[in-house]
PDB file of C-alpha atoms in Angstrom:
ATOM      1  CA  GLN V 144      -0.005   0.059  -0.013  1.00 90.00           C
ATOM      2  CA  VAL V 145       2.804   2.470   0.972  1.00 96.00           C
ATOM      3  CA  GLN V 146       4.775   3.721  -1.936  1.00 97.00           C
ATOM      4  CA  LEU V 147       7.812   6.018  -2.321  1.00 98.00           C
ATOM      5  CA  VAL V 148       9.065   6.525  -5.681  1.00 98.00           C
ATOM      6  CA  GLU V 149      12.176   8.700  -6.456  1.00 98.00           C
ATOM      7  CA  SER V 150      12.999  10.568  -9.637  1.00 98.00           C
ATOM      8  CA  GLY V 151      15.456  13.018 -10.841  1.00 97.00           C
ATOM      9  CA  GLY V 152      18.780  11.297 -10.604  1.00 97.00           C
ATOM     10  CA  GLY V 153      21.467  10.898 -13.318  1.00 97.00           C
ATOM     11  CA  LEU V 154      25.024  11.719 -14.221  1.00 98.00           C
ATOM     12  CA  VAL V 155      26.400  15.174 -13.476  1.00 98.00           C
ATOM     13  CA  GLN V 156      29.892  16.698 -13.533  1.00 98.00           C
ATOM     14  CA  PRO V 157      31.587  17.978 -10.288  1.00 98.00           C
ATOM     15  CA  GLY V 158      30.170  21.183  -9.344  1.00 98.00           C
ATOM     16  CA  GLY V 159      26.891  20.664 -10.945  1.00 98.00           C
ATOM     17  CA  SER V 160      23.364  20.309  -9.564  1.00 98.00           C
ATOM     18  CA  LEU V 161      20.642  17.788  -9.321  1.00 98.00           C
ATOM     19  CA  ARG V 162      17.087  17.790  -7.787  1.00 98.00           C
ATOM     20  CA  LEU V 163      15.709  14.584  -6.509  1.00 98.00           C
ATOM     21  CA  SER V 164      11.896  14.174  -5.837  1.00 98.00           C
ATOM     22  CA  CYS V 165      10.014  11.419  -3.836  1.00 98.00           C
ATOM     23  CA  ALA V 166       6.347  10.919  -4.593  1.00 98.00           C
ATOM     24  CA  ALA V 167       4.496   9.352  -1.539  1.00 98.00           C
ATOM     25  CA  SER V 168       1.152   7.507  -1.508  1.00 98.00           C
ATOM     26  CA  GLY V 169      -0.688   5.022   0.573  1.00 97.00           C
ATOM     27  CA  PHE V 170      -0.425   6.730   4.044  1.00 97.00           C
ATOM     28  CA  SER V 171      -1.067   9.939   5.810  1.00 97.00           C
ATOM     29  CA  PHE V 172       1.888  11.962   4.558  1.00 97.00           C
ATOM     30  CA  THR V 173       1.385  14.890   6.864  1.00 96.00           C
ATOM     31  CA  SER V 174       1.774  12.672   9.896  1.00 96.00           C
ATOM     32  CA  TYR V 175       5.419  11.666   9.197  1.00 97.00           C
ATOM     33  CA  ALA V 176       8.830  13.171   9.032  1.00 98.00           C
ATOM     34  CA  MET V 177      10.745  12.280   5.915  1.00 98.00           C
ATOM     35  CA  SER V 178      14.364  11.794   5.112  1.00 98.00           C
ATOM     36  CA  TRP V 179      16.986  11.094   2.516  1.00 98.00           C
ATOM     37  CA  TYR V 180      19.665   8.301   2.756  1.00 98.00           C
ATOM     38  CA  ARG V 181      22.319   7.192   0.367  1.00 98.00           C
ATOM     39  CA  GLN V 182      24.455   4.198  -0.015  1.00 98.00           C
ATOM     40  CA  ALA V 183      27.655   3.853  -2.063  1.00 96.00           C
ATOM     41  CA  PRO V 184      29.002   0.433  -3.162  1.00 91.00           C
ATOM     42  CA  GLY V 185      30.848  -1.251  -0.249  1.00 93.00           C
ATOM     43  CA  LYS V 186      29.746   1.355   2.280  1.00 95.00           C
ATOM     44  CA  GLU V 187      27.151   1.655   4.918  1.00 96.00           C
ATOM     45  CA  ARG V 188      23.994   3.440   4.414  1.00 96.00           C
ATOM     46  CA  GLU V 189      24.385   7.087   5.421  1.00 97.00           C
ATOM     47  CA  TRP V 190      21.774   9.516   6.562  1.00 97.00           C
ATOM     48  CA  VAL V 191      21.792  12.708   4.503  1.00 98.00           C
ATOM     49  CA  ALA V 192      18.905  14.965   5.527  1.00 98.00           C
ATOM     50  CA  GLY V 193      15.681  14.986   7.453  1.00 98.00           C
ATOM     51  CA  ILE V 194      12.618  17.125   7.607  1.00 98.00           C
ATOM     52  CA  THR V 195       9.704  17.129  10.187  1.00 97.00           C
ATOM     53  CA  SER V 196       6.121  16.431   9.237  1.00 95.00           C
ATOM     54  CA  THR V 197       5.340  20.193   9.035  1.00 91.00           C
ATOM     55  CA  GLY V 198       8.583  21.098   7.288  1.00 92.00           C
ATOM     56  CA  GLY V 199       9.392  23.368  10.088  1.00 92.00           C
ATOM     57  CA  ILE V 200      12.733  21.782  11.066  1.00 97.00           C
ATOM     58  CA  ARG V 201      15.324  20.523   8.730  1.00 98.00           C
ATOM     59  CA  SER V 202      18.669  18.831   9.372  1.00 98.00           C
ATOM     60  CA  TYR V 203      21.641  17.699   7.389  1.00 98.00           C
ATOM     61  CA  ALA V 204      24.673  15.400   7.649  1.00 98.00           C
ATOM     62  CA  ASP V 205      27.921  17.443   7.957  1.00 98.00           C
ATOM     63  CA  SER V 206      29.115  16.125   4.655  1.00 98.00           C
ATOM     64  CA  VAL V 207      26.315  17.895   2.760  1.00 98.00           C
ATOM     65  CA  LYS V 208      25.418  20.838   4.891  1.00 98.00           C
ATOM     66  CA  GLY V 209      25.430  24.076   2.976  1.00 98.00           C
ATOM     67  CA  ARG V 210      25.228  22.261  -0.327  1.00 98.00           C
ATOM     68  CA  PHE V 211      21.888  20.149  -0.070  1.00 98.00           C
ATOM     69  CA  THR V 212      18.390  21.366   0.781  1.00 98.00           C
ATOM     70  CA  ILE V 213      15.542  19.170   1.795  1.00 98.00           C
ATOM     71  CA  SER V 214      11.894  20.339   1.367  1.00 98.00           C
ATOM     72  CA  ARG V 215       8.464  18.846   1.278  1.00 97.00           C
ATOM     73  CA  ASP V 216       5.016  19.885  -0.280  1.00 96.00           C
ATOM     74  CA  ASN V 217       2.417  18.237   1.785  1.00 94.00           C
ATOM     75  CA  ALA V 218      -0.300  19.202  -0.731  1.00 95.00           C
ATOM     76  CA  LYS V 219       1.449  17.225  -3.303  1.00 96.00           C
ATOM     77  CA  LYS V 220       2.712  14.490  -0.992  1.00 97.00           C
ATOM     78  CA  ALA V 221       6.344  14.831  -2.126  1.00 98.00           C
ATOM     79  CA  VAL V 222       9.705  15.475  -0.674  1.00 98.00           C
ATOM     80  CA  SER V 223      12.627  16.769  -2.682  1.00 98.00           C
ATOM     81  CA  LEU V 224      16.334  17.180  -2.313  1.00 98.00           C
ATOM     82  CA  GLN V 225      18.184  19.949  -4.162  1.00 98.00           C
ATOM     83  CA  MET V 226      21.813  19.074  -4.507  1.00 98.00           C
ATOM     84  CA  ASN V 227      24.228  21.744  -5.451  1.00 98.00           C
ATOM     85  CA  SER V 228      28.019  21.879  -5.773  1.00 98.00           C
ATOM     86  CA  LEU V 229      28.159  18.086  -6.160  1.00 98.00           C
ATOM     87  CA  LYS V 230      31.362  16.179  -5.554  1.00 98.00           C
ATOM     88  CA  PRO V 231      32.532  12.732  -6.602  1.00 97.00           C
ATOM     89  CA  GLU V 232      31.968  11.440  -3.145  1.00 97.00           C
ATOM     90  CA  ASP V 233      28.282  12.214  -3.532  1.00 98.00           C
ATOM     91  CA  THR V 234      28.034   9.278  -5.909  1.00 98.00           C
ATOM     92  CA  ALA V 235      25.602   6.822  -4.510  1.00 98.00           C
ATOM     93  CA  VAL V 236      22.088   5.395  -4.671  1.00 98.00           C
ATOM     94  CA  TYR V 237      19.776   7.730  -2.975  1.00 98.00           C
ATOM     95  CA  HIS V 238      16.623   6.580  -1.085  1.00 98.00           C
ATOM     96  CA  CYS V 239      13.792   8.527   0.447  1.00 98.00           C
ATOM     97  CA  GLY V 240      12.364   7.127   3.692  1.00 98.00           C
ATOM     98  CA  ARG V 241       9.311   7.494   5.841  1.00 98.00           C
ATOM     99  CA  GLY V 242      10.582   8.780   9.101  1.00 97.00           C
ATOM    100  CA  TRP V 243      13.841  10.440  10.060  1.00 91.00           C
ATOM    101  CA  ARG V 244      16.156   8.098  11.988  1.00 85.00           C
ATOM    102  CA  ASN V 245      13.515   5.352  12.468  1.00 92.00           C
ATOM    103  CA  VAL V 246      12.653   4.591   8.777  1.00 97.00           C
ATOM    104  CA  THR V 247       9.623   2.314   8.396  1.00 96.00           C
ATOM    105  CA  TYR V 248       9.399   2.559   4.553  1.00 97.00           C
ATOM    106  CA  TRP V 249      11.935   2.978   1.805  1.00 97.00           C
ATOM    107  CA  GLY V 250      11.726   4.142  -1.829  1.00 98.00           C
ATOM    108  CA  GLN V 251      13.281   1.990  -4.519  1.00 97.00           C
ATOM    109  CA  GLY V 252      16.373   4.147  -4.770  1.00 97.00           C
ATOM    110  CA  ILE V 253      17.843   6.277  -7.639  1.00 98.00           C
ATOM    111  CA  GLN V 254      21.405   6.546  -8.810  1.00 98.00           C
ATOM    112  CA  VAL V 255      23.368   9.801  -8.582  1.00 98.00           C
ATOM    113  CA  SER V 256      26.866   9.755 -10.253  1.00 98.00           C
ATOM    114  CA  VAL V 257      29.275  12.663 -10.141  1.00 98.00           C
ATOM    115  CA  SER V 258      32.238  12.449 -12.372  1.00 96.00           C
ATOM    116  CA  SER V 259      34.219  14.175 -15.063  1.00 93.00           C
TER     117      SER V 259
END
């Protein structure tokens, strides 16, 4: 019933920008905090950003702070991640999740590749 579907990934050069979007359905979207995580091959899953149910509080991992912005549109039931000044180390599969630290549902994931 619950679905989280990411879009907007791809290949970009260092210093470039991408915007990821996650469309949610099958649950009361306004009742949940949302988050973005990423995982590179051979590495543990890493929390990237989180946003409260109202969008009033947002937080970021130190590695992306100042470059990434998380936002949500509760009317559209969507959460986004604007990624600027991308670095090769940002290369990973990015997943949106329902929840912040305690994620109960995950999207399918979308590839972001940063290389020259």
